[in-house]
PDB file of C-alpha atoms in Angstrom:
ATOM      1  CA  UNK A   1      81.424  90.732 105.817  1.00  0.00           C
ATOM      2  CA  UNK A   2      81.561  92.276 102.550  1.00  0.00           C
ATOM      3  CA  UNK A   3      82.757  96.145 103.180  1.00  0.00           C
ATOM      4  CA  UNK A   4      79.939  98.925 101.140  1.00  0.00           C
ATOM      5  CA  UNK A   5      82.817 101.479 101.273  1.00  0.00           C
ATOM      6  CA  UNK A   6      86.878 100.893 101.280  1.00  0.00           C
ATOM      7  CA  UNK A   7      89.032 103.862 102.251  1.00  0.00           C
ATOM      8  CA  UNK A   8      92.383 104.164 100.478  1.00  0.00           C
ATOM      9  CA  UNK A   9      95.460 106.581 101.614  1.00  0.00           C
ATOM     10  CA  UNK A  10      96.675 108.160  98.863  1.00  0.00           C
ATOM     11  CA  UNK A  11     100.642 108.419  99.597  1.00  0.00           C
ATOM     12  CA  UNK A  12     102.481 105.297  99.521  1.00  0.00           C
ATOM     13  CA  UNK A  13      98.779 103.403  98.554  1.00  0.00           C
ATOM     14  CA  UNK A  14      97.205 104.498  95.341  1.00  0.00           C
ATOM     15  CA  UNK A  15     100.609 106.335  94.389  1.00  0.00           C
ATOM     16  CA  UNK A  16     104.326 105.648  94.325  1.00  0.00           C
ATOM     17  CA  UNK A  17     105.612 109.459  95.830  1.00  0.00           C
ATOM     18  CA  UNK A  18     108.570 108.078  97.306  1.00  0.00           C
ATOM     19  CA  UNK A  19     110.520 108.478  94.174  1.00  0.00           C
ATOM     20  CA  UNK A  20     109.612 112.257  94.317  1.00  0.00           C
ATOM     21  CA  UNK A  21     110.519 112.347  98.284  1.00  0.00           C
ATOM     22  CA  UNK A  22     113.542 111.420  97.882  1.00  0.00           C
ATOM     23  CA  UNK A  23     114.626 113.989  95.213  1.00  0.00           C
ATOM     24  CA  UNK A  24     113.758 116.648  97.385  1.00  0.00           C
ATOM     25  CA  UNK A  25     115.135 115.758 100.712  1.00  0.00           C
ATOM     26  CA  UNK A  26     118.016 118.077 100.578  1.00  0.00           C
ATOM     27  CA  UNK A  27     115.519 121.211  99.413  1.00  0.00           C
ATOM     28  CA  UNK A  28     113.480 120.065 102.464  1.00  0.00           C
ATOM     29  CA  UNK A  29     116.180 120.392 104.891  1.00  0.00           C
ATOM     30  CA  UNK A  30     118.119 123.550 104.081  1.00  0.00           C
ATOM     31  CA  UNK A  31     114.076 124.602 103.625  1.00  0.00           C
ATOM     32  CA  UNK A  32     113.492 123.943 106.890  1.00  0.00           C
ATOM     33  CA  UNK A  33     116.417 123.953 108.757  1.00  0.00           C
ATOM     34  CA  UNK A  34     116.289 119.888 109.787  1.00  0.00           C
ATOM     35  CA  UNK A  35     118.849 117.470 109.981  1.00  0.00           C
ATOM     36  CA  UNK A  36     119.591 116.190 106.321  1.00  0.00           C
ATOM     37  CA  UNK A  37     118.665 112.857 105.381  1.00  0.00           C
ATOM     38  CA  UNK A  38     119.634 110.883 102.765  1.00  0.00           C
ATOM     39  CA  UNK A  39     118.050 108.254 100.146  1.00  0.00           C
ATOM     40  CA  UNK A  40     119.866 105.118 101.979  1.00  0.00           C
ATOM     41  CA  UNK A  41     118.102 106.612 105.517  1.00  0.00           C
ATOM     42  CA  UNK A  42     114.284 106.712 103.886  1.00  0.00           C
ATOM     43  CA  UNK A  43     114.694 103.162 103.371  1.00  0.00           C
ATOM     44  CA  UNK A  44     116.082 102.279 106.905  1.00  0.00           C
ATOM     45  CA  UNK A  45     113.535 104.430 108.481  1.00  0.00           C
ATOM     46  CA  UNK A  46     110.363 102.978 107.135  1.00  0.00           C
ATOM     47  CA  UNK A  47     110.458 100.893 110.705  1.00  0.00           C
ATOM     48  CA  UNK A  48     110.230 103.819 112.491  1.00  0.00           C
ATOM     49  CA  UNK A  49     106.947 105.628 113.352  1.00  0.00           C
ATOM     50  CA  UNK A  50     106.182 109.322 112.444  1.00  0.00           C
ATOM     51  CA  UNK A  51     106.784 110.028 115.780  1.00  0.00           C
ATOM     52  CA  UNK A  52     110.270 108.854 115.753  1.00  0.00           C
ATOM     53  CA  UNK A  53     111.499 110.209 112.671  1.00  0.00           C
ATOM     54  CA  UNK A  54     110.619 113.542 113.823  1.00  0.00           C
ATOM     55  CA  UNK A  55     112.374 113.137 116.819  1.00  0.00           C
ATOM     56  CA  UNK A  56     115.398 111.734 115.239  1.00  0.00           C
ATOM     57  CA  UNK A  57     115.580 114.913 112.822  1.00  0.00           C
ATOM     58  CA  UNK A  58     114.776 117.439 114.868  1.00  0.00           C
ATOM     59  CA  UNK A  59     111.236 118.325 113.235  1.00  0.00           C
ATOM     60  CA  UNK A  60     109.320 120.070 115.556  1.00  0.00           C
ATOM     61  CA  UNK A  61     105.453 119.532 115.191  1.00  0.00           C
ATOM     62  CA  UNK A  62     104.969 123.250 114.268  1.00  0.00           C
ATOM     63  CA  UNK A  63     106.749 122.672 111.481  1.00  0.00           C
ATOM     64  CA  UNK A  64     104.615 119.694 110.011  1.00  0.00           C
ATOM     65  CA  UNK A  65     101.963 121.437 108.314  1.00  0.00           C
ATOM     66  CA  UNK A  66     104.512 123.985 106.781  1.00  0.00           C
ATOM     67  CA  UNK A  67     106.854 121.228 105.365  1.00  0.00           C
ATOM     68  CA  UNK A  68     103.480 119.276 104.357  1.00  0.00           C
ATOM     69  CA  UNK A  69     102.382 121.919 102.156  1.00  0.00           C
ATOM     70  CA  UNK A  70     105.651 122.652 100.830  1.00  0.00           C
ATOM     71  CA  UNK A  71     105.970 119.016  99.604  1.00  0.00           C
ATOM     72  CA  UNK A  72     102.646 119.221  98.077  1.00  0.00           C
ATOM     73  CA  UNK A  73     103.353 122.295  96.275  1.00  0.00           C
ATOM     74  CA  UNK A  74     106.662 121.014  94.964  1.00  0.00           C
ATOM     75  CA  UNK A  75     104.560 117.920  94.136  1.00  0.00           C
ATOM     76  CA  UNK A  76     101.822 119.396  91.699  1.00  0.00           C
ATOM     77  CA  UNK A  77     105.027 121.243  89.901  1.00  0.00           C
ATOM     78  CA  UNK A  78     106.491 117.627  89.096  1.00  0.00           C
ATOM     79  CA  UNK A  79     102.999 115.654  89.264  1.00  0.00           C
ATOM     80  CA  UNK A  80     103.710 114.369  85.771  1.00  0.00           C
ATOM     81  CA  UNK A  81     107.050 112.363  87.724  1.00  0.00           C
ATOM     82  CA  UNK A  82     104.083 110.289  89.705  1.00  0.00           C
ATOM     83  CA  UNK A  83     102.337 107.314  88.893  1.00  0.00           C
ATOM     84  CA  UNK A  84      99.816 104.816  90.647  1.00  0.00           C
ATOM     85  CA  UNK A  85     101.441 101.707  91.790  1.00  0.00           C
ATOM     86  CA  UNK A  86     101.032  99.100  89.203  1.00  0.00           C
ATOM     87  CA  UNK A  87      97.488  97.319  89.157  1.00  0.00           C
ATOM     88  CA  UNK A  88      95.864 100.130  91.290  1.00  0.00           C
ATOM     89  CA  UNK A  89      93.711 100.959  88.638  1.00  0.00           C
ATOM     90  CA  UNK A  90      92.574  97.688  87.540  1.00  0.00           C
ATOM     91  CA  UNK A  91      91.494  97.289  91.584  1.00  0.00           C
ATOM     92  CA  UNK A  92      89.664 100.446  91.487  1.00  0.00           C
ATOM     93  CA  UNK A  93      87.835  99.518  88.683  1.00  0.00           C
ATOM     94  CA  UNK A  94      87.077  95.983  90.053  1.00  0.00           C
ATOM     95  CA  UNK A  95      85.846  97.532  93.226  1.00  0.00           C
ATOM     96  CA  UNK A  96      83.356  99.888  91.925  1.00  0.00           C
ATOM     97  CA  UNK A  97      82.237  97.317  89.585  1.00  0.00           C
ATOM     98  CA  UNK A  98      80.952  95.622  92.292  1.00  0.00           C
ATOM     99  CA  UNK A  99      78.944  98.733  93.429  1.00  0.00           C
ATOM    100  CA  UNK A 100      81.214  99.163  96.197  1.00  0.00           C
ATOM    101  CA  UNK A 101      81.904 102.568  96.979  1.00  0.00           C
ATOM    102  CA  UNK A 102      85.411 104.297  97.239  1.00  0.00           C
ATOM    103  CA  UNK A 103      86.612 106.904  99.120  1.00  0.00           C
ATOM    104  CA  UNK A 104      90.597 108.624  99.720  1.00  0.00           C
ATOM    105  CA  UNK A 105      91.603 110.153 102.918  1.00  0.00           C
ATOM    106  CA  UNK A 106      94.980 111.698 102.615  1.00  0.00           C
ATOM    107  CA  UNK A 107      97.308 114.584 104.143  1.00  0.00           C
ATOM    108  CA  UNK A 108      97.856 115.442 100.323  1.00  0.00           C
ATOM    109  CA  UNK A 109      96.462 118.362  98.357  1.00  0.00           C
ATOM    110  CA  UNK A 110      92.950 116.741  96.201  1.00  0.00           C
ATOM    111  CA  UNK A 111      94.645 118.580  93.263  1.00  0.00           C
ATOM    112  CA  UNK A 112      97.420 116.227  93.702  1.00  0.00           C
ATOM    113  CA  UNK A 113      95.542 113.549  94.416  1.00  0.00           C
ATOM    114  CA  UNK A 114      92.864 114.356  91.199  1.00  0.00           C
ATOM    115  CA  UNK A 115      96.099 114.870  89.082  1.00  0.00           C
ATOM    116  CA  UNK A 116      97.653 111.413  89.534  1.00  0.00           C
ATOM    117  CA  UNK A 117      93.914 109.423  89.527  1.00  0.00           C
ATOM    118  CA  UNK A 118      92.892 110.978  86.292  1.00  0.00           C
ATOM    119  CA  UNK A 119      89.477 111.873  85.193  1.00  0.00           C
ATOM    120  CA  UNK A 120      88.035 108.449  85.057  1.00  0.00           C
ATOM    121  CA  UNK A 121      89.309 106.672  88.383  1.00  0.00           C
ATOM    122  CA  UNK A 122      88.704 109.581  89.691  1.00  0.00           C
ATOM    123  CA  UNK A 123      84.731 109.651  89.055  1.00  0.00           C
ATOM    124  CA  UNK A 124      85.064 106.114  90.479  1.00  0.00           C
ATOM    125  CA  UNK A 125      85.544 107.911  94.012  1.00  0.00           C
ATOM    126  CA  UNK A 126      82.594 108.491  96.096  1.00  0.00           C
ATOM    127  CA  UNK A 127      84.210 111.087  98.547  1.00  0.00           C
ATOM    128  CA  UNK A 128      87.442 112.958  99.040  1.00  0.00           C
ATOM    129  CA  UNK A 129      89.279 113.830 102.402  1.00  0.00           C
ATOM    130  CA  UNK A 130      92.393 115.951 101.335  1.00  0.00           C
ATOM    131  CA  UNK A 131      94.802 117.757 103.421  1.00  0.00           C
ATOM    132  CA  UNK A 132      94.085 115.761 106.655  1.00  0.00           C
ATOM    133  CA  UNK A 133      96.450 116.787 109.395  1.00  0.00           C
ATOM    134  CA  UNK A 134      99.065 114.406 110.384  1.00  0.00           C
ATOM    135  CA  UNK A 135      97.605 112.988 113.294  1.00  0.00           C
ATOM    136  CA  UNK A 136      93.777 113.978 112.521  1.00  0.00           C
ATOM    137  CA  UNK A 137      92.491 111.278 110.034  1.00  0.00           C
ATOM    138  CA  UNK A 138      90.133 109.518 112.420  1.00  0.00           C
ATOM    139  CA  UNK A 139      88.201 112.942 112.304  1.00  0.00           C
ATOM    140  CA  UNK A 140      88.211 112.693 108.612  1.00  0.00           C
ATOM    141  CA  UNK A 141      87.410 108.944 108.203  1.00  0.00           C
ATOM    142  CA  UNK A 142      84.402 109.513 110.417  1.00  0.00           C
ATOM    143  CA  UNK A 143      83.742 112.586 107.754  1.00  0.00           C
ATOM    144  CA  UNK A 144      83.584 109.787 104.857  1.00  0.00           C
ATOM    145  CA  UNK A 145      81.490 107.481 107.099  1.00  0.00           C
ATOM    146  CA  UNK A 146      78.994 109.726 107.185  1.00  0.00           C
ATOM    147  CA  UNK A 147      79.057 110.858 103.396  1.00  0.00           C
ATOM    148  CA  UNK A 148      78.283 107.170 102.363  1.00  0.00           C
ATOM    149  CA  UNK A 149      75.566 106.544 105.265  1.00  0.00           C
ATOM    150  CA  UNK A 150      77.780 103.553 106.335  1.00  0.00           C
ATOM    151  CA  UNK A 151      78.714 102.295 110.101  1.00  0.00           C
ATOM    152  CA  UNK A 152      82.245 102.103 110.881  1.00  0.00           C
ATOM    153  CA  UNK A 153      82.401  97.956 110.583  1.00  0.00           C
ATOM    154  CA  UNK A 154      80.741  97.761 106.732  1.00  0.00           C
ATOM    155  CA  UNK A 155      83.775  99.888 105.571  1.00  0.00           C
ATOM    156  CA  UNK A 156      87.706  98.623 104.996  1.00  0.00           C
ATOM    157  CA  UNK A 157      90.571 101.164 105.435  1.00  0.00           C
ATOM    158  CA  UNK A 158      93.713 100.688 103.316  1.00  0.00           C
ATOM    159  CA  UNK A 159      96.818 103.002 104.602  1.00  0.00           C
ATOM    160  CA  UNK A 160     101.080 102.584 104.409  1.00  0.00           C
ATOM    161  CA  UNK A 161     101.662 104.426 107.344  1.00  0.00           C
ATOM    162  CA  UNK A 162     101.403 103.156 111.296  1.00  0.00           C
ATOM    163  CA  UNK A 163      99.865 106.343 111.490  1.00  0.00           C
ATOM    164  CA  UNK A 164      96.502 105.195 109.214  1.00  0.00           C
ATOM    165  CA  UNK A 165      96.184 102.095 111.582  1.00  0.00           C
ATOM    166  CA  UNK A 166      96.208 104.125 114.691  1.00  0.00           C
ATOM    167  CA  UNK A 167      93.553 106.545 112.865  1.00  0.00           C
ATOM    168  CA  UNK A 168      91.149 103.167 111.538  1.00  0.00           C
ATOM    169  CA  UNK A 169      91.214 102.261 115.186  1.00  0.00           C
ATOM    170  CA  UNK A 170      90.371 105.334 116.121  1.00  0.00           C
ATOM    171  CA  UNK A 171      87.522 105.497 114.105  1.00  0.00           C
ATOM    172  CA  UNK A 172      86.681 101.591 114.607  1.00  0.00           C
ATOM    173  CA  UNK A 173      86.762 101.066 111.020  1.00  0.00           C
ATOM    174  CA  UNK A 174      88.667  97.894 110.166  1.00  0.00           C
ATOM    175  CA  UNK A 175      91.912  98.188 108.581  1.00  0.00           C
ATOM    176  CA  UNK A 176      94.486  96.527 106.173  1.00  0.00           C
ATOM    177  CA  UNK A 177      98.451  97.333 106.254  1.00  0.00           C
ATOM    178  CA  UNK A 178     100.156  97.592 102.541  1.00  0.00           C
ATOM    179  CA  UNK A 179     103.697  96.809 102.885  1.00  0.00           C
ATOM    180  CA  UNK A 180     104.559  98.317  99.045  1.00  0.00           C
ATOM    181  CA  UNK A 181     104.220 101.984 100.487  1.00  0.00           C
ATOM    182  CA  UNK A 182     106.348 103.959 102.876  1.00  0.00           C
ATOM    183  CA  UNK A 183     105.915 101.590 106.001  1.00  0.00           C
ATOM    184  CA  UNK A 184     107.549  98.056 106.178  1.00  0.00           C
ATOM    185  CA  UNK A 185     106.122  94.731 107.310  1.00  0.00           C
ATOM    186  CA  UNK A 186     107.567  94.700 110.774  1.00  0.00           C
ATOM    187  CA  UNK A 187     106.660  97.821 111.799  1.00  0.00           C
ATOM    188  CA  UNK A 188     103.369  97.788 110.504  1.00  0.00           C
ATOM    189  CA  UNK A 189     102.508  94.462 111.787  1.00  0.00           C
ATOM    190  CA  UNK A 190     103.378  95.608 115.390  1.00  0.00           C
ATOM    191  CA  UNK A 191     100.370  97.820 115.091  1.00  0.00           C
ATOM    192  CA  UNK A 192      97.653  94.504 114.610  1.00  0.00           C
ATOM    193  CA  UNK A 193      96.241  95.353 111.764  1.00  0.00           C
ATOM    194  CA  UNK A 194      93.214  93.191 110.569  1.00  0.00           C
ATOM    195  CA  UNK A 195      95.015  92.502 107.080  1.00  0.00           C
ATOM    196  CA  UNK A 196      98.702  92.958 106.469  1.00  0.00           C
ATOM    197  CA  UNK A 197      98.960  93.314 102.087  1.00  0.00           C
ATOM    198  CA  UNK A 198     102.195  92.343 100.474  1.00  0.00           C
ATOM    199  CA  UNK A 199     100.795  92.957  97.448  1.00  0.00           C
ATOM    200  CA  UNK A 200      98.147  94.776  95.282  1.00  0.00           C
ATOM    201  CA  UNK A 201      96.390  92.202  93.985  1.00  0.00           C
ATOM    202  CA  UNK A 202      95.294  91.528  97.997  1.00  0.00           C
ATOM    203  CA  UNK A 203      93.184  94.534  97.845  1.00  0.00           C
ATOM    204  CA  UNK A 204      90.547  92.718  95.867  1.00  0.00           C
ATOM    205  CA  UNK A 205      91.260  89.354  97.934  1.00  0.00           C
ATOM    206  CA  UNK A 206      90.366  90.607 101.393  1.00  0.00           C
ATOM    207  CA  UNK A 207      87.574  93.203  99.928  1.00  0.00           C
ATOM    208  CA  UNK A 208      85.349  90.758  97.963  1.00  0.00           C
TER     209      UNK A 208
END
């Protein structure tokens, strides 16, 4: 069935922050006091859950919001530095073109998120969910649900993480995995998505 309103994450989804990330991993740790981590380990780690990698570098979950809005802040200073992955805006376009509404639930700031979408795909978006807690976006998808006066299966989540899978399900909004963000193929397939993406141009495929 044809979804009436498709969720996107923001981080690792609609935009490419990774390149940021990884500049200020070593800020991030003396910040914070966690175990350093370097550029090669980001890669390895994307088959790893959340879970994991906080475990493995000693990030307690008190810490998480702190170190979220630190990133964020550092973010909006250097939000020039980000960009949309390539075609996202073309499949934005295409989406609400076919009256299909869009909506972004994301841990991110929405002046982040407003910054890097510009003014235009940005009035494409029906509704907003910024600064969801790590492990809270089911709460917030259910928020958008009921903005758009849809039932959880006529929408379509889109997320990078294990963590936005968990979440859909949560919700019981079906979900697609994209592979070009900050989670890899393996790892997110061994969550069962309904749709694992390989590329953007799949958005459109499984949506229309």
């Amino acid at each position: 069935m044809k979804p009436k309103l498709v969720i996107f994450d923001f981080d690792g989804t609609l935009a490419d922050t990774k390149p940021f990330m990884l500049s200020i991993l070593d800020h991030m740790a003396e910040r914070f006091h966690t175990r350093p981590m370097d550029g090669t380990s980001l890669e390895h780690l994307r088959g790893y859950t959340t879970r994991q990698i906080m475990k493995m570098y000693n990030v307690p979950m008190w810490k998480l919001p702190l170190m979220a809005k630190e990133s964020q802040k550092l973010l909006f200073q250097n939000i020039s530095s980000v960009d949309l992955f390539p075609g996202i805006d073309q499949v934005m376009r295409a989406l609400a073109e076919t009256e299909m509404r869009l909506a972004v639930v994301t841990s991110n700031q929405l002046r982040n998120v407003l910054a890097v979408l510009g003014e235009e795909l940005t009035r494409l978006v029906t509704a907003f969910e910024c600064e969801a807690g790590f492990f809270g976006k089911a709460a917030r998808l259910r928020r958008v649900l009921r903005a758009a006066g849809v039932r959880p299966e006529e929408a379509l989540s889109f997320g990078d993480d294990t963590r936005d899978i968990e979440a859909a399900r949560k919700a019981g909004i079906p979900c697609a995995a994209v592979t070009w963000g900050y989670g890899d193929a393996e790892a997110l397939g061994g969550h069962r998505p309904d749709y694992l993406l390989t590329s953007v141009e799949q958005i459109l495929e499984i949506a229309t």
